[in-house]
XYZ file of C-alpha atoms in Angstrom:
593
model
C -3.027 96.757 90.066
C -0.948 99.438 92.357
C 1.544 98.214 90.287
C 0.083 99.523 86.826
C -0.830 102.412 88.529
C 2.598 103.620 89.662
C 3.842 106.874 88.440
C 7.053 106.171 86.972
C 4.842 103.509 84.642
C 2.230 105.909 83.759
C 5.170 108.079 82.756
C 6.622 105.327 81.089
C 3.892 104.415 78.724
C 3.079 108.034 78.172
C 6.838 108.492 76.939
C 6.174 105.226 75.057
C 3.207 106.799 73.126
C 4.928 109.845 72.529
C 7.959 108.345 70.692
C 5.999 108.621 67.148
C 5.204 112.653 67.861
C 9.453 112.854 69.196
C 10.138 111.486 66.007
C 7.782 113.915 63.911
C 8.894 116.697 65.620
C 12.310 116.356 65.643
C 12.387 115.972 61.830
C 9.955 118.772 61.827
C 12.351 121.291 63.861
C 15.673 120.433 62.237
C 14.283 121.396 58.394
C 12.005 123.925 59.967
C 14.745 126.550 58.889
C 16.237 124.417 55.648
C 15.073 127.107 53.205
C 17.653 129.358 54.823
C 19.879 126.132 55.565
C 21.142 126.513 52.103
C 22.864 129.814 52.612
C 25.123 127.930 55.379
C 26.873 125.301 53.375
C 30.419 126.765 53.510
C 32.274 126.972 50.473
C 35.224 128.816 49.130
C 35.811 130.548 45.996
C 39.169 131.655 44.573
C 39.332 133.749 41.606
C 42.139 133.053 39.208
C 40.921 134.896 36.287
C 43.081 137.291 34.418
C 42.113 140.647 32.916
C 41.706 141.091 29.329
C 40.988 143.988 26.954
C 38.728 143.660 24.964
C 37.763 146.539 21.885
C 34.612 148.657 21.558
C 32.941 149.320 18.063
C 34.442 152.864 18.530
C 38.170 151.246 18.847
C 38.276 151.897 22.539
C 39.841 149.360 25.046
C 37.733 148.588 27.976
C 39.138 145.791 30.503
C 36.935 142.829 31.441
C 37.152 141.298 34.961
C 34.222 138.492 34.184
C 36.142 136.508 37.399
C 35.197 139.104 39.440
C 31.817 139.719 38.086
C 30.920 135.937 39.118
C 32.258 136.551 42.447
C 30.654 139.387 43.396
C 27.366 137.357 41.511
C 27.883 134.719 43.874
C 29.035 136.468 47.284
C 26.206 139.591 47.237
C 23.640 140.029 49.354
C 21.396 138.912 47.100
C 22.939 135.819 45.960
C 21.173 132.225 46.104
C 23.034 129.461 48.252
C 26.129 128.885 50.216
C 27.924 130.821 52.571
C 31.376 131.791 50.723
C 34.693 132.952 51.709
C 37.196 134.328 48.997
C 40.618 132.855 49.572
C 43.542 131.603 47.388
C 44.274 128.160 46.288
C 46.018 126.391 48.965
C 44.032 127.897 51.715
C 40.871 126.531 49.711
C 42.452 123.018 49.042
C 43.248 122.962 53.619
C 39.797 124.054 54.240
C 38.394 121.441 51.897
C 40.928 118.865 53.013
C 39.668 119.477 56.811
C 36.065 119.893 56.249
C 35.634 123.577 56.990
C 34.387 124.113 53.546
C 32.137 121.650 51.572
C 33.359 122.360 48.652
C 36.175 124.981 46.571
C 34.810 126.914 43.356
C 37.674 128.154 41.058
C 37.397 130.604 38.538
C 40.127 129.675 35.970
C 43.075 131.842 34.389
C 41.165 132.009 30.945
C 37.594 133.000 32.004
C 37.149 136.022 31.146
C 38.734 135.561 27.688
C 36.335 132.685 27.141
C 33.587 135.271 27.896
C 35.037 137.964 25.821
C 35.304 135.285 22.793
C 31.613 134.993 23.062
C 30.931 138.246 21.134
C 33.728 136.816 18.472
C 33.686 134.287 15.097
C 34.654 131.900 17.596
C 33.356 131.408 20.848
C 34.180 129.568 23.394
C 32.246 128.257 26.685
C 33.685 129.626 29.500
C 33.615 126.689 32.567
C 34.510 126.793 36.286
C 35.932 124.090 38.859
C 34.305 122.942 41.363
C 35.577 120.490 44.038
C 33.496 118.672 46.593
C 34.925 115.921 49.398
C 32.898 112.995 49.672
C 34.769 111.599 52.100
C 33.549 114.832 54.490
C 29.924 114.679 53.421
C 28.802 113.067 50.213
C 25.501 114.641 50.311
C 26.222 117.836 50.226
C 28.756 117.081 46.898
C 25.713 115.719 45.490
C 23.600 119.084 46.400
C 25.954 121.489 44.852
C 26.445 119.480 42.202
C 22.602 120.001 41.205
C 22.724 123.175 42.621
C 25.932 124.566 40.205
C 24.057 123.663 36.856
C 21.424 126.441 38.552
C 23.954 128.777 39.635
C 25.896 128.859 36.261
C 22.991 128.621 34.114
C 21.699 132.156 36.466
C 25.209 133.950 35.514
C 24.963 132.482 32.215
C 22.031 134.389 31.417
C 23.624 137.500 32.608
C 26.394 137.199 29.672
C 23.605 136.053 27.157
C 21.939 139.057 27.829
C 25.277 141.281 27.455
C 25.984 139.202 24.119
C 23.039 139.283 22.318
C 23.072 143.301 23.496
C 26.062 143.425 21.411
C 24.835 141.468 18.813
C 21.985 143.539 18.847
C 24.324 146.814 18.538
C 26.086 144.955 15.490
C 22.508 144.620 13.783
C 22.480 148.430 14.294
C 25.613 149.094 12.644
C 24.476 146.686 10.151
C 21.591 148.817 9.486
C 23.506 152.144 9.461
C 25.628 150.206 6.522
C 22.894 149.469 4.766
C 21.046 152.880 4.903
C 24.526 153.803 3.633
C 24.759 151.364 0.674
C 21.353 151.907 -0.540
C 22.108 156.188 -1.028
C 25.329 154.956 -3.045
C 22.990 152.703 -4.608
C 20.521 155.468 -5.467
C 23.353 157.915 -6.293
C 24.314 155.252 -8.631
C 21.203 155.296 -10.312
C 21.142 158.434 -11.236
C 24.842 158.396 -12.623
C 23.555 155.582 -14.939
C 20.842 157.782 -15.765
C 23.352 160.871 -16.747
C 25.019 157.989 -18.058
C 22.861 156.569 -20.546
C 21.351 160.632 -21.721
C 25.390 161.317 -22.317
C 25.377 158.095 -24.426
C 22.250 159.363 -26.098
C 23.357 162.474 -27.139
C 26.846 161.379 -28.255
C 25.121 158.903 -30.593
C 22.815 161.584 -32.344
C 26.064 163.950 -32.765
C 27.995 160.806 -34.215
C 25.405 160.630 -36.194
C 25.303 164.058 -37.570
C 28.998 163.343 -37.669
C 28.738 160.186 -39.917
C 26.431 162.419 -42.369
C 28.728 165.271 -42.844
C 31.590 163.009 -43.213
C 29.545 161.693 -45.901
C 28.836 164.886 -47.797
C 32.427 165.936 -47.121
C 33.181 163.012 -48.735
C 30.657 164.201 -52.097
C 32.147 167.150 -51.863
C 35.949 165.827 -51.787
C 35.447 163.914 -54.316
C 33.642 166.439 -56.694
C 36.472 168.794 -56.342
C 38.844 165.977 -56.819
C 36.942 164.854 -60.474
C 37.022 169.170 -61.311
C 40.633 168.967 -60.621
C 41.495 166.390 -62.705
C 39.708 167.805 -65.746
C 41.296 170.907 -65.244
C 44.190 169.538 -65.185
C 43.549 167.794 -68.642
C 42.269 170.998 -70.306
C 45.557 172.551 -68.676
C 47.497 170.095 -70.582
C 45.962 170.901 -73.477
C 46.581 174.404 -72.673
C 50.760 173.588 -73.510
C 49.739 172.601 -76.847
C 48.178 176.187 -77.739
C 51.095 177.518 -76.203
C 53.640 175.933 -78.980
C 51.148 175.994 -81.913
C 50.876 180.380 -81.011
C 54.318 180.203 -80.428
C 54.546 179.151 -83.977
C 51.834 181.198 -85.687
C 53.426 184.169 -84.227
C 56.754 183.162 -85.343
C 55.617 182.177 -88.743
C 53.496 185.418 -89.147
C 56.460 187.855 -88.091
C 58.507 186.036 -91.356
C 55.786 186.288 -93.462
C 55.652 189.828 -92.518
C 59.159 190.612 -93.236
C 59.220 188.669 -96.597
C 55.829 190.966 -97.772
C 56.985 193.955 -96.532
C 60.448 193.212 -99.021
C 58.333 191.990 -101.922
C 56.156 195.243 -101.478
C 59.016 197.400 -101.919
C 60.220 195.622 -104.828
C 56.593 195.632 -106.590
C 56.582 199.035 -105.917
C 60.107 200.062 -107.609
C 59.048 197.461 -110.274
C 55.415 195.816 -110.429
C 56.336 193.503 -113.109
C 59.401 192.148 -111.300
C 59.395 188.741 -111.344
C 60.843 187.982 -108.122
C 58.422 190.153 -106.230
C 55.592 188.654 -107.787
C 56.581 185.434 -106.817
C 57.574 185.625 -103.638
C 54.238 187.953 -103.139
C 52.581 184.188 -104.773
C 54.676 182.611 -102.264
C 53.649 184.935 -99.288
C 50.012 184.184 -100.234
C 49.996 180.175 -99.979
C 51.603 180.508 -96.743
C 48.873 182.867 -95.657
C 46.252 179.930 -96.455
C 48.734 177.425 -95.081
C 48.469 179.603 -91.884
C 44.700 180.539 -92.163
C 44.138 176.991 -91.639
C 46.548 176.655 -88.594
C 45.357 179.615 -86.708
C 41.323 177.380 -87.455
C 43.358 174.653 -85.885
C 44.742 176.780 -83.356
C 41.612 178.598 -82.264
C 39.959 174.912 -82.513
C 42.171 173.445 -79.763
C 42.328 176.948 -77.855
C 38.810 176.458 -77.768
C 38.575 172.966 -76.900
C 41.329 173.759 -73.691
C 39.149 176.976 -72.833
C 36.510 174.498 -72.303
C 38.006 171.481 -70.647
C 39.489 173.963 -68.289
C 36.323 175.790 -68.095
C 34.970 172.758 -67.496
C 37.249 171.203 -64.114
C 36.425 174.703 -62.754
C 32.552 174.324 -62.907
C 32.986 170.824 -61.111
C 35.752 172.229 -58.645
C 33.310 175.218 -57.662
C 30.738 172.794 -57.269
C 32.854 170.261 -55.191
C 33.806 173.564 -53.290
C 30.138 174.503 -53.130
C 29.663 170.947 -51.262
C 32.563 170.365 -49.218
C 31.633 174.018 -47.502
C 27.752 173.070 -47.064
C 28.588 169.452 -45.388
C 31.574 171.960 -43.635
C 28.893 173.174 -41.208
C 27.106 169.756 -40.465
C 30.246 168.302 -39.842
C 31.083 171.209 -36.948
C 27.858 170.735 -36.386
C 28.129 166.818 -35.693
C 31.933 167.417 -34.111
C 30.520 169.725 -31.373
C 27.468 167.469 -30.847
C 29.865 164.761 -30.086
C 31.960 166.744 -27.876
C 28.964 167.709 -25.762
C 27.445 164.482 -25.959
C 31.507 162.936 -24.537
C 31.522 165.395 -21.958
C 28.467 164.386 -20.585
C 29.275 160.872 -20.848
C 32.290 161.471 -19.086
C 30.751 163.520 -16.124
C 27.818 160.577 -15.650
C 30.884 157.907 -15.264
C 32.222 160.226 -12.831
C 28.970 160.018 -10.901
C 28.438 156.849 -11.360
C 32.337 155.521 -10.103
C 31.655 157.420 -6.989
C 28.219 156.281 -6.483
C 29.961 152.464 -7.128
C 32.559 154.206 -3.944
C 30.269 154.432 -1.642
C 27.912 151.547 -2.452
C 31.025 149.666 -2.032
C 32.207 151.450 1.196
C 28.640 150.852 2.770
C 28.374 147.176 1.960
C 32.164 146.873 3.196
C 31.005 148.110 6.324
C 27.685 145.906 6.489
C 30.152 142.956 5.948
C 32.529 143.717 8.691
C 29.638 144.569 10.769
C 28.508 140.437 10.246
C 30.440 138.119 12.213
C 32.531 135.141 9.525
C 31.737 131.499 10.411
C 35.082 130.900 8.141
C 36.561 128.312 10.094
C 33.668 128.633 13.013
C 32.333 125.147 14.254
C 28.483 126.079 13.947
C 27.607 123.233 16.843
C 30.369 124.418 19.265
C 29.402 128.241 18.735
C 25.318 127.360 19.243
C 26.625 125.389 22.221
C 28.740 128.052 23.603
C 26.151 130.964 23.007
C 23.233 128.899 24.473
C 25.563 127.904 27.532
C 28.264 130.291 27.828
C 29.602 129.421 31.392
C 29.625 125.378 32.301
C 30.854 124.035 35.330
C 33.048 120.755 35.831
C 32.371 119.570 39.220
C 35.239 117.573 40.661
C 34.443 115.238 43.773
C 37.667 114.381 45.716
C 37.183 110.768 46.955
C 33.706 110.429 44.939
C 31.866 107.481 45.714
C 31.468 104.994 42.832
C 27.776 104.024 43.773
C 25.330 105.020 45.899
C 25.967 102.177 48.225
C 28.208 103.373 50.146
C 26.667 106.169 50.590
C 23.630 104.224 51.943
C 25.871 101.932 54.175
C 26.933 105.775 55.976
C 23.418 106.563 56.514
C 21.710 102.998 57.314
C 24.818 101.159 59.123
C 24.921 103.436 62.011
C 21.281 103.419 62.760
C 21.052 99.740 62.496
C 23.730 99.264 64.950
C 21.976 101.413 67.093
C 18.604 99.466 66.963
C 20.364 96.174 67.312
C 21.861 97.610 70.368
C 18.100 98.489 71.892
C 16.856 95.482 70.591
C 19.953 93.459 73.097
C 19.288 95.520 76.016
C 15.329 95.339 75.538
C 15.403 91.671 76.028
C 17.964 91.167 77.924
C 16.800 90.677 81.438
C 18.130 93.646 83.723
C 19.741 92.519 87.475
C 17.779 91.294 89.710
C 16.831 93.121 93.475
C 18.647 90.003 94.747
C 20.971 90.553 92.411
C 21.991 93.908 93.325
C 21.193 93.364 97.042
C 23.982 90.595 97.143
C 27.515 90.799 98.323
C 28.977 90.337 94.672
C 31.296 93.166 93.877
C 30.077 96.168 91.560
C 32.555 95.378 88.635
C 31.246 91.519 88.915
C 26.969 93.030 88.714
C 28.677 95.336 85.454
C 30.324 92.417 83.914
C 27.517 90.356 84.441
C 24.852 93.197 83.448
C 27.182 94.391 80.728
C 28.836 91.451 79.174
C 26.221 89.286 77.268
C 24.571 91.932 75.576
C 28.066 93.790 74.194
C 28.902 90.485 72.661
C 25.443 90.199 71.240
C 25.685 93.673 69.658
C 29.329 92.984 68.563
C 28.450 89.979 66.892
C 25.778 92.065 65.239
C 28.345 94.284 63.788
C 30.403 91.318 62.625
C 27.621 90.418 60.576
C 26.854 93.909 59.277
C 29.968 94.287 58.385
C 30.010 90.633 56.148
C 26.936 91.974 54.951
C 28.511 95.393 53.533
C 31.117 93.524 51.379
C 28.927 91.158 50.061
C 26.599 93.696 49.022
C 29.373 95.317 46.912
C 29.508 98.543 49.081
C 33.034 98.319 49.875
C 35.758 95.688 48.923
C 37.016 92.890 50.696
C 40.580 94.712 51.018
C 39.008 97.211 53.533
C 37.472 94.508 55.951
C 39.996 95.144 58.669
C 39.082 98.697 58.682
C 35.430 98.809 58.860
C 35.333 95.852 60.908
C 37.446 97.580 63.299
C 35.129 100.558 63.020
C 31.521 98.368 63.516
C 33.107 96.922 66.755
C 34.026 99.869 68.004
C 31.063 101.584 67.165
C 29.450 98.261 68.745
C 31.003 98.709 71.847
C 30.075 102.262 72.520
C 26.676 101.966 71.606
C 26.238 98.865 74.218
C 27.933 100.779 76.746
C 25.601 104.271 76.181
C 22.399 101.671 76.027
C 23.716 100.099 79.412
C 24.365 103.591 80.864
C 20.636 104.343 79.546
C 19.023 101.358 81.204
C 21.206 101.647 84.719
C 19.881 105.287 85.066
C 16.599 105.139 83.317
C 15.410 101.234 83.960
C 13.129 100.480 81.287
C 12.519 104.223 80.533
C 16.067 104.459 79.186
C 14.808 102.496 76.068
C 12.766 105.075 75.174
C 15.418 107.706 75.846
C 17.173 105.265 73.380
C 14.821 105.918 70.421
C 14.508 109.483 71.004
C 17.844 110.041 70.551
C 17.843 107.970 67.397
C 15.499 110.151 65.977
C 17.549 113.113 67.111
C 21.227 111.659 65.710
C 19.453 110.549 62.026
C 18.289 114.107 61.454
C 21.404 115.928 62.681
C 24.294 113.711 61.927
C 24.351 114.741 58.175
C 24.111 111.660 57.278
C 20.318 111.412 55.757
C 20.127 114.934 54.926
C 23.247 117.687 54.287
C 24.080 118.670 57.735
C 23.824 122.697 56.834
C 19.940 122.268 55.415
C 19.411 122.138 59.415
C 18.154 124.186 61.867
C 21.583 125.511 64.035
C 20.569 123.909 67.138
C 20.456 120.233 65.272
C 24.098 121.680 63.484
C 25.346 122.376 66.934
C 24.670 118.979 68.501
C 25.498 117.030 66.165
C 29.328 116.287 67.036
C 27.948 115.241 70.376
C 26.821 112.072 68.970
C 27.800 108.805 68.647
C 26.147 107.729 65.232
C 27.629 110.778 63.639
C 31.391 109.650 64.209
C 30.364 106.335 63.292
C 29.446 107.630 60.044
C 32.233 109.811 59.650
C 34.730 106.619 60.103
C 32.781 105.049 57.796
C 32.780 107.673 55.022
C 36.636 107.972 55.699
C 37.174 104.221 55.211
C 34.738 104.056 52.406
C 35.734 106.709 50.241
C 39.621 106.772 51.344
C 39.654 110.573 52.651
C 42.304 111.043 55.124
C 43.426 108.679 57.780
C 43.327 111.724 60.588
C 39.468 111.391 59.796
C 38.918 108.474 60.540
C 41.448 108.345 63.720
C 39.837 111.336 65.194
C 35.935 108.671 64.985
C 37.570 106.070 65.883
C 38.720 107.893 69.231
C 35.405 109.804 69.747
C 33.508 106.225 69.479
C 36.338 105.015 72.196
C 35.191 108.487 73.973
C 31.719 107.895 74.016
C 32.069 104.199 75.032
C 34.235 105.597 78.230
C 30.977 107.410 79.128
C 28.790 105.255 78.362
C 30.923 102.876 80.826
C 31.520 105.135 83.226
C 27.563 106.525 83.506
C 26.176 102.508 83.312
C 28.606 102.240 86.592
C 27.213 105.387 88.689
C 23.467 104.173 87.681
C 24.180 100.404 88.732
C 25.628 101.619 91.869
C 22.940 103.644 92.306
C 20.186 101.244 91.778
C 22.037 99.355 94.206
C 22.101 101.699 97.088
C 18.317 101.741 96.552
C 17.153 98.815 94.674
C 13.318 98.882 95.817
C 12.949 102.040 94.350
C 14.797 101.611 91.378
C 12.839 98.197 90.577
C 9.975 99.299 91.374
C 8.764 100.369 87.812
């Protein structure tokens, strides 16, 4: 009963009890600050982008730095996530290589041309690189690569906004156009309208035109008929001419041969010769009597054909000078009536000028899809930056992944599971005259080869599960014994300075290596004081080898475990000796619990 009672047992079984709350609040303080945990993930960014110019609507160059927009998007104040550093390429690719950084953004050569091509007939999605090490920390290559889709699709918005603010401008310009072509439209419409009155009015004075053509015709032809009879009765007129010409000549001999035959009747009336040619004289008169009838007759009939083909000339004359006036008349209406036609096609080509000017305008002012992909340009408008996240010695499955988180802590637990039921030394035991490396071996021994043997079988156990091949059995065998021995030797150090209590130690400081070895969770989601312990334990290298073996990251890596598990099995050695010499100096007390 006083040995229930005893304080270091009461203290025992109250530690005992406690282990569940350790555990809860041990996970509880190492994400109490993960929120914030976020902003500590270190990463790099290096900004290869090259200026461009790119063209305002009013022809002026303006340069574009998108590169260093995302940069100073990611590294403000304000910015979600990571803590970054700006460096160049082969600073980023050592920091990544030694595990300073979790991971290397890159903005590329050709970014901000891809962003400028946005705004263009053919866009194209702007992308960044980002590299992650999984042979470092696989978790937190699996975090940013959830996290990146957020943080490009947040400066991805940005340039939507700036696009469609452009696009919005264009619509503007568009409209401008437009208001443009529709005054050259209406100017149009009233050229057609000073078209279609000039057409109007040139048809009624081609019209009057026609008429008087018509009557000048009449008229022309009237005079034409008049002409032509005077000409007939002017012909006629000839004939007159040659029968007076004859009268007169036959009259004047006829005179003379009277006027001889007078004077001979008058020196002798009853000369015979007188009287006869005076007989003669007479028949001639009647001969010409009836030629001058004739004459006069065909005088008269001249007079009147001439008389005649001046009647219809005057008339003809009388026409030609009436349908004279409506034919000015009809000439000047047509004139007029040109003019205006001409003056409304004037209008209207310039109103065509500027119709065609504005829509010219309103078409530049569209972007072409000649020769656009429609898919690709949706696809680069609704996601204009992308990101291609590269993980350097990425993990093919999950397993292995698993076998870093769970192998370590299942070591561990075999190794309390050894030491809790192994039996510890004896008081006669330690009160003997054995030597203290002969108590060690013999306290030490049995349960190292137990907990070796358990990482034999883990490791058989790793392979056949698929997690790693056969080809790397050497290493991670190598690794689980190692690991093997050092836990032993910390759970032997635990029990020779603890006793029993030193089991419970032992699954306090499980709870404290799963939560800060970085191997459940991303080691920079916790609080500092979890960060800051964490290379102090021995799970952690464990899982470090393990990720170096399993994911082939660099050899250093795993050398510089494989010594700290070699380092903590030293101590663990070295404490399990001071306790077991200590217990044996006073073994009553020691045993006592």
């Amino acid at each position: 009963m006083n040995r229930i009672a005893t304080p270091r047992r009461i203290l025992a079984v109250i530690a005992a009890a406690a282990v569940p709350l350790a555990f809860a609040g041990l996970a509880i303080g190492a994400f109490s600050d993960a929120e914030a945990g976020v902003h500590r993930i270190p990463a790099a960014i290096v900004n290869n982008d090259q200026m461009v110019m790119q063209t305002d609507a009013d022809g002026a160059q303006q340069p574009v730095l998108a590169g260093r927009l995302l940069v100073t998007e990611l590294t403000g104040a304000d910015s979600a996530g990571f803590d970054w550093t700006v460096t160049n390429d082969e600073a980023a690719a050592e920091a990544l290589r030694d595990g300073r950084v979790s991971a290397v953004v890159t903005v590329p050569e050709d970014f901000s041309r891809s962003i400028t091509s946005l705004g263009s007939d053919k866009p194209e999605q702007a992308s960044i690189d980002i590299r992650t090490d999984d042979a470092h920390d696989p978790l937190t290559g699996a975090v940013l690569q959830a996290v990146s889709d957020g943080m490009v699709a947040a400066f991805g918005q940005t340039i939507t906004q700036q696009v469609l603010a452009g696009m919005f401008d264009s619509f503007g310009q568009l409209g401008d156009s437009l208001g443009t072509a529709a005054e050259g439209a209406r100017q149009l419409g009233t050229g057609v309208d000073g078209l279609a009155k000039g057409s109007a009015e040139a048809t009624a004075g081609l019209e009057s035109l026609a008429g008087g053509v018509g009557g000048y015709t009449q008229g022309v032809s009237s005079l034409s008929s008049g002409l032509a009879s005077l000409d007939s009765g002017a012909a006629q007129l000839d004939g007159v001419a040659a029968a007076v010409n004859d009268f007169t000549g036959g009259t004047a001999s006829l005179s003379a041969a009277l006027s001889r035959a007078v004077a001979q009747l008058s020196a002798n009336p009853s000369d015979p010769v007188a009287l006869g040619t005076v007989q003669a004289i007479s028949a001639q008169l009647e001969q010409f009597a009836a030629g001058g009838g004739r004459l006069a007759s065909s005088t008269s009939s001249a007079i009147d054909g001439v008389q005649s083909g001046i009647t219809r000339s005057a008339q003809g004359a009388a026409t030609l000078a009436r349908e004279g006036d409506a034919l000015h008349t009809g000439a000047t209406q047509a004139h007029q009536g040109s003019a205006a036609l001409t003056a409304g096609a004037e209008q209207l080509a310039n109103a065509a000028g500027e119709l065609a000017g504005g829509l010219d305008t309103a078409a530049k002012a569209v972007p072409s899809s000649e020769g656009t992909d429609a898919e690709a340009a949706a696809a680069a408008l609704a996601r204009p930056v992308s990101a291609t996240v590269d993980r350097e010695h990425a993990l093919d499955s999950a397993s292995p992944a698993i076998v870093t988180a769970v192998a370590p802590a299942a070591l561990w637990l075999g190794a309390l599971a050894v030491f809790l039921v192994s039996a510890p030394l004896s008081h006669r035991v330690l009160q003997s005259s054995a030597r203290l490396g002969r108590l060690v071996q013999t306290r030490l021994l049995p349960p190292t080869l137990l907990v070796a043997g358990q990482a034999v079988a883990l490791t058989v156990m790793i392979h056949a599960a698929g997690a790693a091949p056969w080809s790397l059995v050497p290493w991670t065998l190598g690794i689980s014994l190692l690991a093997a021995i050092a836990f032993a030797f910390i759970h032997f150090a635990l029990m020779s300075l603890a006793g029993r209590g030193g089991l419970v130690l032992s699954l306090l400081a499980l709870a404290l290596q799963l939560v800060s070895s970085g191997v459940v969770f991303p080691r920079a989601l916790l609080a500092e004081p979890f960060q800051a312990i964490a290379p102090w334990m021995p799970m952690t290298h464990f899982s470090r080898a393990l990720q170096s073996v399993l994911t082939g990251g660099a050899l250093t890596d795993g050398l510089a475990a494989a010594v700290a598990l070699a380092g903590f099995a030293v101590v663990g050695l070295a404490l399990g000796v001071a306790g077991t010499r200590s217990r044996r100096a006073a073994p009553t007390a020691a045993f006592a619990a």
